[in-house]
Amino acid sequence: MTNARGGVRLFDPRLDGEPEPGSAQRERDLQPIKALLTNFEKQYDEYESSFRSIVDDIFNPLHINDFDFLALALLDSPNIRKMATHAPASHANTLNAVLDQNGVPHSTRDNTSNTIDFMRLRLQSRDSSPSLGIRRPMSFQGHSTFAKIDRLVTMALKSPHGRRKLCELGDQLYESLVACQEMDPTLVLTLLNNVMIGLERDGLNMSTKLCDLGVWTSLKCNAIITAQVYIERKLENEAHSDEFIHGILTKIKDISMASSSLASHQIQLDVSSRLRAIYSLLTGYTPGEDKPTFSLRPLLNPKTTQELYLYVQCLARLGAFRTIWHEFHRKDSASHGTGLAILTDTRIKENSVFAGAIMHALAENPAIASLARSLDFGVATGETRQDCQLDIIAISRSADTLILPSTRVQESTLSPTYTVNREIVHEILKDKSIEKALPALQEFLMSKTSFS
């Protein structure tokens, strides 16, 4: 710019502005590309989130589909038998875990023919009629067959709106399922698992009635880990009752610990894995976990002895005598994270609740006494977690003995000797040294031929 004399004035950034850098044109040329990249990254994040959500659903250990059975059927029979009875390979172990948590019986894994028959059963349970659809408003009333209920649930799970309606109609779905006759429990468990996965995907809660059905169906199928999931979900939304805990402990003792009366639901992967899962559910001790996991222990009513009696019975049926001793001598229940006062009640201890539960378990399955023949029976550390680990190892080694069918025992049929033996066990438990108590219990068990 020239001045009044016709010369050129000096550059003034306040008047002339900053000069454009040499890279400005290149930046303008790249702006459309950068906008595309930003949009691409945004879409990528959205699709990745959606993909992960779908994958989490599909590969959820509670989810099962036809491809799982197809993978099982495509294995030749020798491999299936090996997978079902021996330590499996990693892929087979994953498949077995899925089948176990859906209550799929061991018999379907014996050979390809049984697997195909089970696949056909699943297919026959589905209603393929084109006339059935989600009605407006959606309702389970009028659907009297499991096939129609299953199809309606499957269709509803495909959309957010359908999942919200399932959440709202949880009690109605429960009533419809209960009204169905002669349902295969594994099919019901698969349906319930899919409902829970679908609802939790959207942050929705399963109705307490459906959770309740999930608990009992899981226990009926010996799917202990799945039962634990449903128990936790139920307790998140509803306070537990004494009847609920009593029922669970009774089912565990009478069904899950003994050879099942249902021939088609005898054993899933192996006996020891089921018994270890039961022990973890009872005590909250899970190998590999630094902190206690969910357990039934804090749910026992501190004002009664009924649940405690069943609880100790279950531990005795597992041969977990170290754990029982620690329960008996627990002085500060709050330090265990339970907040219970039940084990500090001297009256309960002096009334031989623990000893009575042990003797009852021995009367139901006298073979438990044979565990005392092991040289490791009297080994203990005095430290709770380490002794729990020793009990876990003992359970794995003695699973075939622990799982033997039990005999119903009535108090009225017990002999006077039973009462004497109960007092002996009570005195053994009272010993404050576990290193002395266990050898004494070992000697007692080996000296008896009958416990009833």
Short mmCIF file of C-alpha atoms in Angstrom, two decimals, residues 192-371:
data_model
loop_
_atom_site.label_atom_id
_atom_site.label_comp_id
_atom_site.label_asym_id
_atom_site.label_seq_id
_atom_site.Cartn_x
_atom_site.Cartn_y
_atom_site.Cartn_z
CA LEU A 192 -35.10 -68.32 30.30
CA ASN A 193 -31.38 -67.84 29.66
CA ASN A 194 -32.11 -66.13 26.34
CA VAL A 195 -34.66 -63.85 28.00
CA MET A 196 -32.18 -62.85 30.71
CA ILE A 197 -29.41 -62.16 28.17
CA GLY A 198 -31.75 -60.08 26.00
CA LEU A 199 -33.11 -58.01 28.86
CA GLU A 200 -29.72 -57.33 30.42
CA ARG A 201 -28.47 -56.14 27.04
CA ASP A 202 -30.84 -53.18 27.39
CA GLY A 203 -30.33 -52.76 31.13
CA LEU A 204 -33.73 -54.30 31.91
CA ASN A 205 -34.50 -56.53 34.88
CA MET A 206 -35.99 -59.98 34.70
CA SER A 207 -39.10 -60.43 36.83
CA THR A 208 -38.54 -62.11 40.18
CA LYS A 209 -41.00 -64.85 39.25
CA LEU A 210 -38.99 -65.71 36.13
CA CYS A 211 -35.80 -65.63 38.20
CA ASP A 212 -37.47 -67.97 40.66
CA LEU A 213 -38.39 -70.35 37.83
CA GLY A 214 -34.81 -70.08 36.59
CA VAL A 215 -33.48 -71.14 39.99
CA TRP A 216 -35.62 -74.27 40.27
CA THR A 217 -35.21 -75.23 36.59
CA SER A 218 -31.42 -74.85 36.83
CA LEU A 219 -31.29 -77.01 39.95
CA LYS A 220 -33.50 -79.60 38.28
CA CYS A 221 -31.01 -79.74 35.40
CA ASN A 222 -28.04 -79.75 37.80
CA ALA A 223 -26.82 -76.48 36.22
CA ILE A 224 -25.44 -75.14 39.51
CA ILE A 225 -23.55 -72.13 38.14
CA THR A 226 -26.65 -71.01 36.25
CA ALA A 227 -28.77 -71.44 39.39
CA GLN A 228 -26.36 -69.13 41.21
CA VAL A 229 -26.85 -66.47 38.51
CA TYR A 230 -30.64 -66.62 38.89
CA ILE A 231 -30.41 -66.52 42.69
CA GLU A 232 -28.30 -63.36 42.49
CA ARG A 233 -30.71 -61.73 40.01
CA LYS A 234 -33.70 -62.57 42.21
CA LEU A 235 -32.09 -61.15 45.33
CA GLU A 236 -31.19 -57.92 43.52
CA ASN A 237 -34.90 -57.10 43.27
CA GLU A 238 -36.50 -58.95 46.18
CA ALA A 239 -35.64 -59.78 49.76
CA HIS A 240 -35.11 -63.48 50.30
CA SER A 241 -37.35 -65.59 52.50
CA ASP A 242 -36.52 -68.49 54.78
CA GLU A 243 -38.64 -70.76 52.58
CA PHE A 244 -36.62 -69.80 49.50
CA ILE A 245 -33.25 -70.60 51.10
CA HIS A 246 -34.65 -73.75 52.72
CA GLY A 247 -35.92 -74.91 49.33
CA ILE A 248 -32.58 -74.33 47.62
CA LEU A 249 -30.62 -76.21 50.29
CA THR A 250 -33.11 -79.08 50.16
CA LYS A 251 -32.86 -79.32 46.37
CA ILE A 252 -29.08 -79.27 46.52
CA LYS A 253 -28.98 -82.01 49.16
CA ASP A 254 -31.61 -84.28 47.65
CA ILE A 255 -31.03 -83.80 43.91
CA SER A 256 -27.78 -82.09 43.00
CA MET A 257 -25.54 -84.10 45.32
CA ALA A 258 -26.87 -87.54 44.49
CA SER A 259 -27.28 -89.45 41.27
CA SER A 260 -30.34 -87.88 39.69
CA SER A 261 -33.57 -89.82 39.50
CA LEU A 262 -34.04 -88.31 36.04
CA ALA A 263 -32.14 -90.70 33.78
CA SER A 264 -31.78 -88.09 31.04
CA HIS A 265 -30.24 -85.54 33.40
CA GLN A 266 -27.72 -87.65 35.28
CA ILE A 267 -24.45 -85.79 34.86
CA GLN A 268 -23.19 -83.00 32.67
CA LEU A 269 -19.43 -82.72 32.16
CA ASP A 270 -18.28 -84.60 35.27
CA VAL A 271 -19.35 -85.16 38.84
CA SER A 272 -16.52 -83.29 40.53
CA SER A 273 -17.17 -80.04 38.64
CA ARG A 274 -20.77 -80.08 39.84
CA LEU A 275 -19.80 -80.75 43.45
CA ARG A 276 -17.15 -78.02 43.38
CA ALA A 277 -19.76 -75.60 42.05
CA ILE A 278 -22.07 -76.59 44.92
CA TYR A 279 -19.27 -76.01 47.44
CA SER A 280 -18.62 -72.55 46.00
CA LEU A 281 -22.32 -71.70 46.13
CA LEU A 282 -22.48 -72.79 49.76
CA THR A 283 -19.31 -71.13 51.03
CA GLY A 284 -18.33 -68.39 48.58
CA TYR A 285 -14.90 -69.98 48.20
CA THR A 286 -13.91 -70.31 44.55
CA PRO A 287 -10.37 -71.40 43.60
CA GLY A 288 -8.49 -68.59 41.87
CA GLU A 289 -10.62 -65.83 43.37
CA ASP A 290 -8.94 -63.51 45.88
CA LYS A 291 -12.20 -62.45 47.50
CA PRO A 292 -15.26 -64.50 48.53
CA THR A 293 -17.82 -64.87 45.76
CA PHE A 294 -21.60 -64.96 46.14
CA SER A 295 -22.79 -67.67 48.51
CA LEU A 296 -25.82 -68.84 50.45
CA ARG A 297 -23.94 -68.51 53.74
CA PRO A 298 -24.97 -64.90 54.56
CA LEU A 299 -28.61 -65.69 53.76
CA LEU A 300 -29.15 -68.10 56.64
CA ASN A 301 -31.64 -66.87 59.21
CA PRO A 302 -29.72 -66.12 62.44
CA LYS A 303 -32.84 -66.70 64.53
CA THR A 304 -33.51 -70.32 63.55
CA THR A 305 -31.53 -73.52 63.17
CA GLN A 306 -33.42 -75.11 60.27
CA GLU A 307 -31.39 -73.55 57.47
CA LEU A 308 -28.14 -73.98 59.40
CA TYR A 309 -28.91 -77.68 59.90
CA LEU A 310 -29.47 -78.15 56.16
CA TYR A 311 -26.42 -76.03 55.34
CA VAL A 312 -24.10 -78.15 57.50
CA GLN A 313 -25.73 -81.29 56.13
CA CYS A 314 -24.81 -80.20 52.61
CA LEU A 315 -21.21 -79.54 53.67
CA ALA A 316 -21.07 -82.95 55.36
CA ARG A 317 -22.46 -84.62 52.23
CA LEU A 318 -19.50 -83.04 50.42
CA GLY A 319 -17.09 -84.37 53.03
CA ALA A 320 -16.05 -80.78 53.82
CA PHE A 321 -15.25 -81.44 57.48
CA ARG A 322 -12.51 -78.80 57.65
CA THR A 323 -15.01 -76.18 56.54
CA ILE A 324 -17.53 -77.40 59.11
CA TRP A 325 -14.95 -77.10 61.90
CA HIS A 326 -14.16 -73.52 60.87
CA GLU A 327 -17.88 -72.69 60.75
CA PHE A 328 -18.32 -74.11 64.25
CA HIS A 329 -15.42 -72.12 65.67
CA ARG A 330 -16.05 -68.86 63.86
CA LYS A 331 -15.92 -66.28 66.66
CA ASP A 332 -16.44 -63.06 64.76
CA SER A 333 -18.95 -63.63 62.00
CA ALA A 334 -18.72 -60.00 60.91
CA SER A 335 -15.07 -60.53 59.98
CA HIS A 336 -16.25 -63.02 57.39
CA GLY A 337 -18.41 -60.38 55.77
CA THR A 338 -21.70 -62.00 56.74
CA GLY A 339 -22.81 -59.81 59.63
CA LEU A 340 -24.50 -62.86 61.17
CA ALA A 341 -24.60 -63.69 64.83
CA ILE A 342 -25.80 -67.23 64.30
CA LEU A 343 -22.50 -68.99 64.96
CA THR A 344 -21.76 -66.99 68.10
CA ASP A 345 -24.90 -68.34 69.74
CA THR A 346 -23.65 -70.83 72.32
CA ARG A 347 -27.10 -72.35 72.63
CA ILE A 348 -27.09 -73.39 68.99
CA LYS A 349 -23.68 -75.01 69.32
CA GLU A 350 -24.51 -76.78 72.56
CA ASN A 351 -27.71 -78.16 71.04
CA SER A 352 -25.52 -80.24 68.71
CA VAL A 353 -26.93 -78.73 65.52
CA PHE A 354 -23.60 -79.24 63.76
CA ALA A 355 -23.08 -82.77 65.05
CA GLY A 356 -26.68 -83.70 64.29
CA ALA A 357 -26.35 -82.47 60.70
CA ILE A 358 -23.13 -84.46 60.24
CA MET A 359 -24.69 -87.64 61.61
CA HIS A 360 -27.78 -87.17 59.45
CA ALA A 361 -25.59 -86.85 56.36
CA LEU A 362 -23.66 -90.00 57.33
CA ALA A 363 -26.92 -91.87 57.84
CA GLU A 364 -28.11 -90.83 54.38
CA ASN A 365 -24.84 -91.76 52.68
CA PRO A 366 -22.68 -94.01 54.91
CA ALA A 367 -20.06 -94.17 52.15
CA ILE A 368 -18.92 -90.70 53.22
CA ALA A 369 -17.20 -92.38 56.18
CA SER A 370 -14.86 -94.14 53.75
CA LEU A 371 -13.21 -90.77 53.10
#
